[in-house]
Backbone as numpy.savetxt, mean C-alpha at the origin, in Angstrom:
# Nx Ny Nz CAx CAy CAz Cx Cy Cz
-37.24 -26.20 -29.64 -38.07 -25.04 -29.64 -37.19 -23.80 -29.64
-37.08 -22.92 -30.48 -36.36 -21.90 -31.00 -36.86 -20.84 -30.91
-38.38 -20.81 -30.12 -38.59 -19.34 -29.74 -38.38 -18.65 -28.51
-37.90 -17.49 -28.55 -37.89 -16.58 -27.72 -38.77 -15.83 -27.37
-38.77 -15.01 -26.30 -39.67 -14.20 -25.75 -39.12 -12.49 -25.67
-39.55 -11.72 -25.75 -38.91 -10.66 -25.41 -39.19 -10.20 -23.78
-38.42 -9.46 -22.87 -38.84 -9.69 -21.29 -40.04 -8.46 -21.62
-40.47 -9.00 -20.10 -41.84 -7.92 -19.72 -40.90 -6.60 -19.06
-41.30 -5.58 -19.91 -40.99 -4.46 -18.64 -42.02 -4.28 -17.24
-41.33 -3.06 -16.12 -42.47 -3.35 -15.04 -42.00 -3.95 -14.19
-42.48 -3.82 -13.34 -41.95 -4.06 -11.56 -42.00 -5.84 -11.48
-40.47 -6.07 -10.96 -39.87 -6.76 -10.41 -40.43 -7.48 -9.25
-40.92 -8.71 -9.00 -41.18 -9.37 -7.84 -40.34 -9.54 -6.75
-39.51 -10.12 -7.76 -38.16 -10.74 -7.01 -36.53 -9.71 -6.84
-36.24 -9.54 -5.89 -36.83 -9.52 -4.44 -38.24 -8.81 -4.67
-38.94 -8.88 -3.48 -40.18 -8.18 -3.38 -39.59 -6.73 -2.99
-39.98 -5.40 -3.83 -39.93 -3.97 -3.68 -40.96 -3.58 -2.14
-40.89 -2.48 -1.95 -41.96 -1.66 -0.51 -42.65 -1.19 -1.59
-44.27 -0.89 -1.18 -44.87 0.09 -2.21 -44.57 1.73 -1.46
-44.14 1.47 0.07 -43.76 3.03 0.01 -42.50 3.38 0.32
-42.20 4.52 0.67 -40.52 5.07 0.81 -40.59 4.15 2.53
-39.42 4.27 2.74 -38.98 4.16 4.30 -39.02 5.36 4.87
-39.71 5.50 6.55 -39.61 6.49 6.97 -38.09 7.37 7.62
-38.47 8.23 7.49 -36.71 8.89 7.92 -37.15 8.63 9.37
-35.54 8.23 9.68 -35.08 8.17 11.18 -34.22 9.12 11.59
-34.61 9.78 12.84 -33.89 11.06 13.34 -32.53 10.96 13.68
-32.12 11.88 13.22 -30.54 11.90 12.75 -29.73 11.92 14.30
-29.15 11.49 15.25 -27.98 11.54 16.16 -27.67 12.58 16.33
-26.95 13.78 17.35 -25.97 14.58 17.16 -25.19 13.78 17.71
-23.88 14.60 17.33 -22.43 14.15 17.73 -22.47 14.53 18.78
-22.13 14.39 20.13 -21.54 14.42 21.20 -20.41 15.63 21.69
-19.98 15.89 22.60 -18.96 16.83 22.63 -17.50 15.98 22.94
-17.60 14.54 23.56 -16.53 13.62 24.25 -16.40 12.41 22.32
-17.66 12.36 22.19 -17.09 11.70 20.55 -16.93 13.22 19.66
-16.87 14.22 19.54 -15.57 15.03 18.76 -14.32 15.40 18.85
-14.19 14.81 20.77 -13.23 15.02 21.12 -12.50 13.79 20.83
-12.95 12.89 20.39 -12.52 11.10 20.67 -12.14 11.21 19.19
-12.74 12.10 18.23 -11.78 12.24 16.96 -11.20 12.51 16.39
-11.05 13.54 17.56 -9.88 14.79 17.14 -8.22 13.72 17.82
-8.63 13.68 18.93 -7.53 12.24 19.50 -6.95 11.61 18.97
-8.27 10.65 18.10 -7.61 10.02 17.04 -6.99 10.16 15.51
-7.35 11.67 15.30 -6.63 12.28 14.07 -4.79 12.33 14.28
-5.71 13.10 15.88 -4.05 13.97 15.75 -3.03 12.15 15.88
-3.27 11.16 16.30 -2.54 10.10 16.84 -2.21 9.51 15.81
-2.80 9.45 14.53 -2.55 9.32 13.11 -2.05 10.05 12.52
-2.05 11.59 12.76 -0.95 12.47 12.21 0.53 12.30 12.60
0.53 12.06 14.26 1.54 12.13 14.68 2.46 10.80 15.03
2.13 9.38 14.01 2.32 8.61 14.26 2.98 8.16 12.60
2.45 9.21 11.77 2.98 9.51 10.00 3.84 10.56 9.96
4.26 10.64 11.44 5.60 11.89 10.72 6.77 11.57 10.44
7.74 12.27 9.46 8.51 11.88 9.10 9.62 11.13 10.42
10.41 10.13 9.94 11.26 10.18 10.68 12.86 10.26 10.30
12.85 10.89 11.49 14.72 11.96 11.24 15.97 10.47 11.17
16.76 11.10 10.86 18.03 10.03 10.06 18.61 10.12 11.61
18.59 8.95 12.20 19.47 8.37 13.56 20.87 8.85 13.44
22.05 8.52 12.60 23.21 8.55 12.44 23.71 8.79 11.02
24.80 9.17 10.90 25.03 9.36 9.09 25.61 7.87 8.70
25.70 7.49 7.78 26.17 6.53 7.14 27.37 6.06 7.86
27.24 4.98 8.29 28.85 4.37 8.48 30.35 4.77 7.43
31.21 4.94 7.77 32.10 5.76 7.42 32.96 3.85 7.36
33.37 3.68 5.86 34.10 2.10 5.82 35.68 2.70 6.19
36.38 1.34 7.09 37.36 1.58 7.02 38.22 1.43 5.68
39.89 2.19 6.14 40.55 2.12 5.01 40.81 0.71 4.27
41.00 -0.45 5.43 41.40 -1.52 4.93 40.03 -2.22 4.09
38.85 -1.91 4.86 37.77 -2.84 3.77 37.55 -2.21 2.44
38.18 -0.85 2.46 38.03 -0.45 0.67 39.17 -1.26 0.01
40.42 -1.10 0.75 41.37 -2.12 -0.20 40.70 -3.40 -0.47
40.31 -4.35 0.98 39.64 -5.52 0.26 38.93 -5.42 -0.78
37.70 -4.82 -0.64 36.74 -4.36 -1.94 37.46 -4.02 -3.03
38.42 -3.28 -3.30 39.27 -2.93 -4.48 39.90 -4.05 -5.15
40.50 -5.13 -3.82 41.45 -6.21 -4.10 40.33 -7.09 -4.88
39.43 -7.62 -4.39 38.45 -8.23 -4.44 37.68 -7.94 -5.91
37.59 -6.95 -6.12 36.87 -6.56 -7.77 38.21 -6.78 -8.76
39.61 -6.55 -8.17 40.65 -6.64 -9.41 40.34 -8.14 -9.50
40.37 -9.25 -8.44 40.94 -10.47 -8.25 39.32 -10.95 -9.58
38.57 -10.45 -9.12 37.29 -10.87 -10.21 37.15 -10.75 -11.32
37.88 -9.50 -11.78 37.99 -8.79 -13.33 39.18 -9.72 -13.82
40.20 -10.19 -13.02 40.64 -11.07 -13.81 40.78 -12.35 -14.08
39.64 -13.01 -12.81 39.40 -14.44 -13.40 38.25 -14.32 -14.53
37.86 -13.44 -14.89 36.64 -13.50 -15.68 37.33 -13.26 -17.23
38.21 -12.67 -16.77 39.29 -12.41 -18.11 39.60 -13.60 -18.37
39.98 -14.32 -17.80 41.34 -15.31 -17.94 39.76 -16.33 -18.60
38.65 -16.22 -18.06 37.73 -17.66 -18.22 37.28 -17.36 -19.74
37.07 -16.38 -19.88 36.35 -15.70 -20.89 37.43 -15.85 -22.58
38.51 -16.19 -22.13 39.17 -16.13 -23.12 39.79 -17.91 -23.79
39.42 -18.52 -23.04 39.03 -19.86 -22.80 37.93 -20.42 -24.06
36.90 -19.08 -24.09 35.77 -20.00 -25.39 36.70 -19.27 -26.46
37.65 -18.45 -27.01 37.95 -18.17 -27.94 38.36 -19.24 -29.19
């Protein structure tokens, strides 16, 4: 069977709609101890995202671990030489 239907426009059963509005419910005021309870918690979130300051400056390397490091990059540059010339 190959026929279709086109839909019905028009109110929806499912879910079941209200036929009238909802009544308004009277609005709360805020409090004077809950504006104060959010101001608390602003400022404790402001002041908990502030930047933070640099403890110490950078470690300062001694003289001898730059030689290692120096020794250490020659000793590499030339096994890589020496390997590299190997696939020639």
């Amino acid at each position: 069977m190959n026929t279709r239907l086109a839909p019905t426009t028009g109110r929806q059963d499912h879910p079941p709609q209200p036929d009238r509005a909802p009544e308004p419910h009277p609005v709360r005021r805020v409090g004077v101890l809950d504006r104060a309870a959010m101001h608390l918690g602003l400022a404790l979130i402001h002041w908990g995202r502030r930047p933070v300051r640099q403890r110490r400056e950078r470690p300062v390397f001694a003289p001898e671990s730059i030689q290692a490091r120096r020794e250490l990059d020659r000793v590499r540059d030339q096994y890589l030489v020496l390997k590299l010339t190997q696939f020639r």
